[in-house]
mmCIF file of C-alpha atoms in Angstrom:
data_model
loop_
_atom_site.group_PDB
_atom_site.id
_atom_site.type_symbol
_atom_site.label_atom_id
_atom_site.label_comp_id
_atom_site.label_asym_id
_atom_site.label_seq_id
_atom_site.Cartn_x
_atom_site.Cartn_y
_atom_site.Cartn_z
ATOM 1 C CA UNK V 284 169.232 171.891 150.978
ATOM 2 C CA UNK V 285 165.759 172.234 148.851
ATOM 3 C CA UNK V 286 166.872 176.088 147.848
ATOM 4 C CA UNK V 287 170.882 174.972 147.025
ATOM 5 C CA UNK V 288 169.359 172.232 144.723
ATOM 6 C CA UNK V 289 166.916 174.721 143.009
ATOM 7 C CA UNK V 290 169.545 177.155 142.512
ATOM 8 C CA UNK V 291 171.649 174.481 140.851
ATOM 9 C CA UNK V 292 168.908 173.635 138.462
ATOM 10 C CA UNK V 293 168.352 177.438 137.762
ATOM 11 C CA UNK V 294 171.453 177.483 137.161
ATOM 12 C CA UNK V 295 172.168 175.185 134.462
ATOM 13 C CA UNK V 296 168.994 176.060 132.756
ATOM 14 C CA UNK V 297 170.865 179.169 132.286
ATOM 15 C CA UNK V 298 173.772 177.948 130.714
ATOM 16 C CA UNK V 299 171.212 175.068 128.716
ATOM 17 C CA UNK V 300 169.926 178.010 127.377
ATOM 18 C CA UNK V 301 172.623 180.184 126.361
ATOM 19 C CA UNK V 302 174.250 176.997 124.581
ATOM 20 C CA UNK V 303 171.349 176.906 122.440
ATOM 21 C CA UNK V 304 170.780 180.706 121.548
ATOM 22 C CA UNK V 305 174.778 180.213 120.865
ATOM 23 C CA UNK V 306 173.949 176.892 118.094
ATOM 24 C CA UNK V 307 171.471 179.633 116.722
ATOM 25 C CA UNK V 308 173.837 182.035 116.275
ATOM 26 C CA UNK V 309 176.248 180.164 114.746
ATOM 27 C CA UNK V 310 174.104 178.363 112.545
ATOM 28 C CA UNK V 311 172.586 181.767 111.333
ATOM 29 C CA UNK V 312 176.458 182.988 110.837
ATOM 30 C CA UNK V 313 177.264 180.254 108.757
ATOM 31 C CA UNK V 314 173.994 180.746 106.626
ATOM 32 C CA UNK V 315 175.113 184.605 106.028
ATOM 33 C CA UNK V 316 178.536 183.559 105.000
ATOM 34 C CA UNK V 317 177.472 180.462 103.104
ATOM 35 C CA UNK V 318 174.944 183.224 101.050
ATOM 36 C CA UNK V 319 177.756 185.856 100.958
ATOM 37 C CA UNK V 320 179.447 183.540 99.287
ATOM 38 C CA UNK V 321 177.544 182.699 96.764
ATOM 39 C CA UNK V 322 176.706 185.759 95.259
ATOM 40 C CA UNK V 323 179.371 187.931 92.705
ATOM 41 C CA UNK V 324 179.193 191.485 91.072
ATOM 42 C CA UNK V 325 180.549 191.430 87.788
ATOM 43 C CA UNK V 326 180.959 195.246 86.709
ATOM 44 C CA UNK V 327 179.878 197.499 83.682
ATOM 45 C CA UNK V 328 182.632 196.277 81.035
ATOM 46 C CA UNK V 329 183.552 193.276 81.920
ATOM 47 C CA UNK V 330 182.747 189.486 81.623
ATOM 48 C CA UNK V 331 182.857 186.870 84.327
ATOM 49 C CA UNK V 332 184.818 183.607 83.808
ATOM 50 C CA UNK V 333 183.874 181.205 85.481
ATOM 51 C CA UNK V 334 186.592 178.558 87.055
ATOM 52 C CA UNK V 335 186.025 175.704 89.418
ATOM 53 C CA UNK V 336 187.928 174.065 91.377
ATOM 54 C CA UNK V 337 186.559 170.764 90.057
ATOM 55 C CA UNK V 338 186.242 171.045 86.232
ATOM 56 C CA UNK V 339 189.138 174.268 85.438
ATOM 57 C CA UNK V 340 187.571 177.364 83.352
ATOM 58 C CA UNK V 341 184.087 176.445 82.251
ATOM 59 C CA UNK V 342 182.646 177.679 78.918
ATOM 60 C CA UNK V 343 180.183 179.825 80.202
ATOM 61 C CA UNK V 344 181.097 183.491 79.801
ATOM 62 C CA UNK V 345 178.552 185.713 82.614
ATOM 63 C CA UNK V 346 177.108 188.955 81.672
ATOM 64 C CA UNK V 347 177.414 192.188 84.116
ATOM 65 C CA UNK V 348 175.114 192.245 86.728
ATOM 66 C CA UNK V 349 174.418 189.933 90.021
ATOM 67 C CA UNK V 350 176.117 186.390 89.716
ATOM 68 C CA UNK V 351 175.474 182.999 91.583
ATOM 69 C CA UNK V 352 178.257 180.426 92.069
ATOM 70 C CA UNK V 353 178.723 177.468 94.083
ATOM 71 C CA UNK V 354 180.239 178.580 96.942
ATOM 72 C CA UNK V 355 184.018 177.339 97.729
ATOM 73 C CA UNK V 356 184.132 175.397 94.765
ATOM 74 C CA UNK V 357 183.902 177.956 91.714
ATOM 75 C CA UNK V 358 185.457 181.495 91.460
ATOM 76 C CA UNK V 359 184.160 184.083 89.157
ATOM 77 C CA UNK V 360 186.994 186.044 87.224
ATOM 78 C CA UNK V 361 186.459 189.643 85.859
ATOM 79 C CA UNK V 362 187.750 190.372 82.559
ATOM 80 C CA UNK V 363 187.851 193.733 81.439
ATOM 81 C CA UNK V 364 186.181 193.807 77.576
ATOM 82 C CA UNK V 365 186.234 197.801 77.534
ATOM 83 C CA UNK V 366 188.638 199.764 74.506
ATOM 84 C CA UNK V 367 192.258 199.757 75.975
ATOM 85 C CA UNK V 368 194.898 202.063 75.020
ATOM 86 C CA UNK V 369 198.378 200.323 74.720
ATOM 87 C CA UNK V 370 200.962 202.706 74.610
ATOM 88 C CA UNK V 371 205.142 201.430 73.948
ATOM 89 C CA UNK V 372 208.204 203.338 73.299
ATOM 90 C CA UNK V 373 210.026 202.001 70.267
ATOM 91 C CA UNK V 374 213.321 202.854 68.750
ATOM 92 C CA UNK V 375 214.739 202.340 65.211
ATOM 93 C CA UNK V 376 217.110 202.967 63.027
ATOM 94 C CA UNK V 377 216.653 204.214 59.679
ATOM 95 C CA UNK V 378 219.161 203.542 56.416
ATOM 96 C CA UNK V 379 221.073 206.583 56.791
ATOM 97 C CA UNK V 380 221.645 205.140 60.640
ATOM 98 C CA UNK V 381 219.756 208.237 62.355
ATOM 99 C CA UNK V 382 217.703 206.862 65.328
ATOM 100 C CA UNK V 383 213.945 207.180 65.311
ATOM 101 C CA UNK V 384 212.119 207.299 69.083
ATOM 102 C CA UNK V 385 208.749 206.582 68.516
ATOM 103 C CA UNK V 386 205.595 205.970 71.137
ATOM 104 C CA UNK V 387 203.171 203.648 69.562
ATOM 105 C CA UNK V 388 199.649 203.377 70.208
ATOM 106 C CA UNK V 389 196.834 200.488 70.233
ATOM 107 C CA UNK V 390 193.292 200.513 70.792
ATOM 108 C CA UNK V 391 192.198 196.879 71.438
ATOM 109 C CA UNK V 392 189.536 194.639 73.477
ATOM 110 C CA UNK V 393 189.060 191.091 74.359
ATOM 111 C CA UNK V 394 185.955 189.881 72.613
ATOM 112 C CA UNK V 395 183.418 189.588 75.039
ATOM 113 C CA UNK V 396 182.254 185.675 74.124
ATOM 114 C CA UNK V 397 185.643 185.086 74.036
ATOM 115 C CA UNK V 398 186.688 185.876 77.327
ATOM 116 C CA UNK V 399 186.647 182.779 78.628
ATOM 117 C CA UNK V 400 189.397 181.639 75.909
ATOM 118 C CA UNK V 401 191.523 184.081 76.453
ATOM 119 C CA UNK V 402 192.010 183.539 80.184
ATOM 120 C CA UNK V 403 192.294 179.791 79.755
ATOM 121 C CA UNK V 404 195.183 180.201 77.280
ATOM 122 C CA UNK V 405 196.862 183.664 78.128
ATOM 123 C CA UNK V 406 195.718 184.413 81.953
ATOM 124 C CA UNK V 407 194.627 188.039 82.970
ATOM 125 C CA UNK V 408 198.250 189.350 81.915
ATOM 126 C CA UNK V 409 197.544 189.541 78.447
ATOM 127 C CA UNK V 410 198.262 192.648 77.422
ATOM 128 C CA UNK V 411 201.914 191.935 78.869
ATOM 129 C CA UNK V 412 201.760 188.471 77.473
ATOM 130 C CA UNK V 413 200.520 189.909 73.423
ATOM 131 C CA UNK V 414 199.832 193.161 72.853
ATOM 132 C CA UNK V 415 203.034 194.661 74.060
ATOM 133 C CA UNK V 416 205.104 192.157 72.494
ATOM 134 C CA UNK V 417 203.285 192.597 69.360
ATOM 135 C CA UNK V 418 203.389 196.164 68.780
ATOM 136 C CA UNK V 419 207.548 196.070 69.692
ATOM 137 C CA UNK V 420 207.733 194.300 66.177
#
């Protein structure tokens, strides 16, 4: 009887500790995704805006480079500040009703400080939202 007992206790010191190496492993898998999280590349171009879920698009444009945010609760945005080519097909008609097809082009950029502004009030589509619009007339 001495050995089944013994074996019993081996046993479930065993499975005591796996449960703990398992707590460790899960704790240290929610650490790594807690610090994934929290961390952002914003590219060469572009600005981070920063939104949370708690206060809506803050005024604080970010730089390029390595971001931290609050993980879960605030979302980084890219905006793309680089010279953009908008290109549109336009037709006309002139006095002597002849039709004119013409492609028009324009250069533009979202000013970097800016950025911030422009997502808040016009969203990420803006060159669908204004610039196309604006050049058709």
């Amino acid at each position: 009887m001495a050995s089944f007992d013994q074996d019993r206790l081996v046993g479930a010191d065993i499975v005591e500790a796996a449960l703990g190496r398992a707590k460790y492993i899960a704790g240290a898998i929610a650490l790594l995704l807690l610090v994934w999280n929290s961390v952002e590349s914003i590219g060469a171009g572009e600005r981070g805006v920063v939104f949370s879920q708690l206060g809506g698009v803050k005024a604080l444009v970010l730089d390029e480079g390595l971001r931290f945010k609050i993980p879960f609760v605030e979302t980084i945005i890219p905006m793309d500040v680089k010279i953009q080519k908008a290109e549109t097909s336009s037709n006309a008609s002139s006095q002597d009703l002849q039709t004119i097809d013409a492609v028009i082009a324009v250069n533009y950029h979202i000013i970097p400080p800016a950025a911030n502004q422009v997502y808040q009030n016009v969203g990420v589509l803006y060159r669908e939202r204004i610039i196309e619009p604006a050049v058709q007339e």
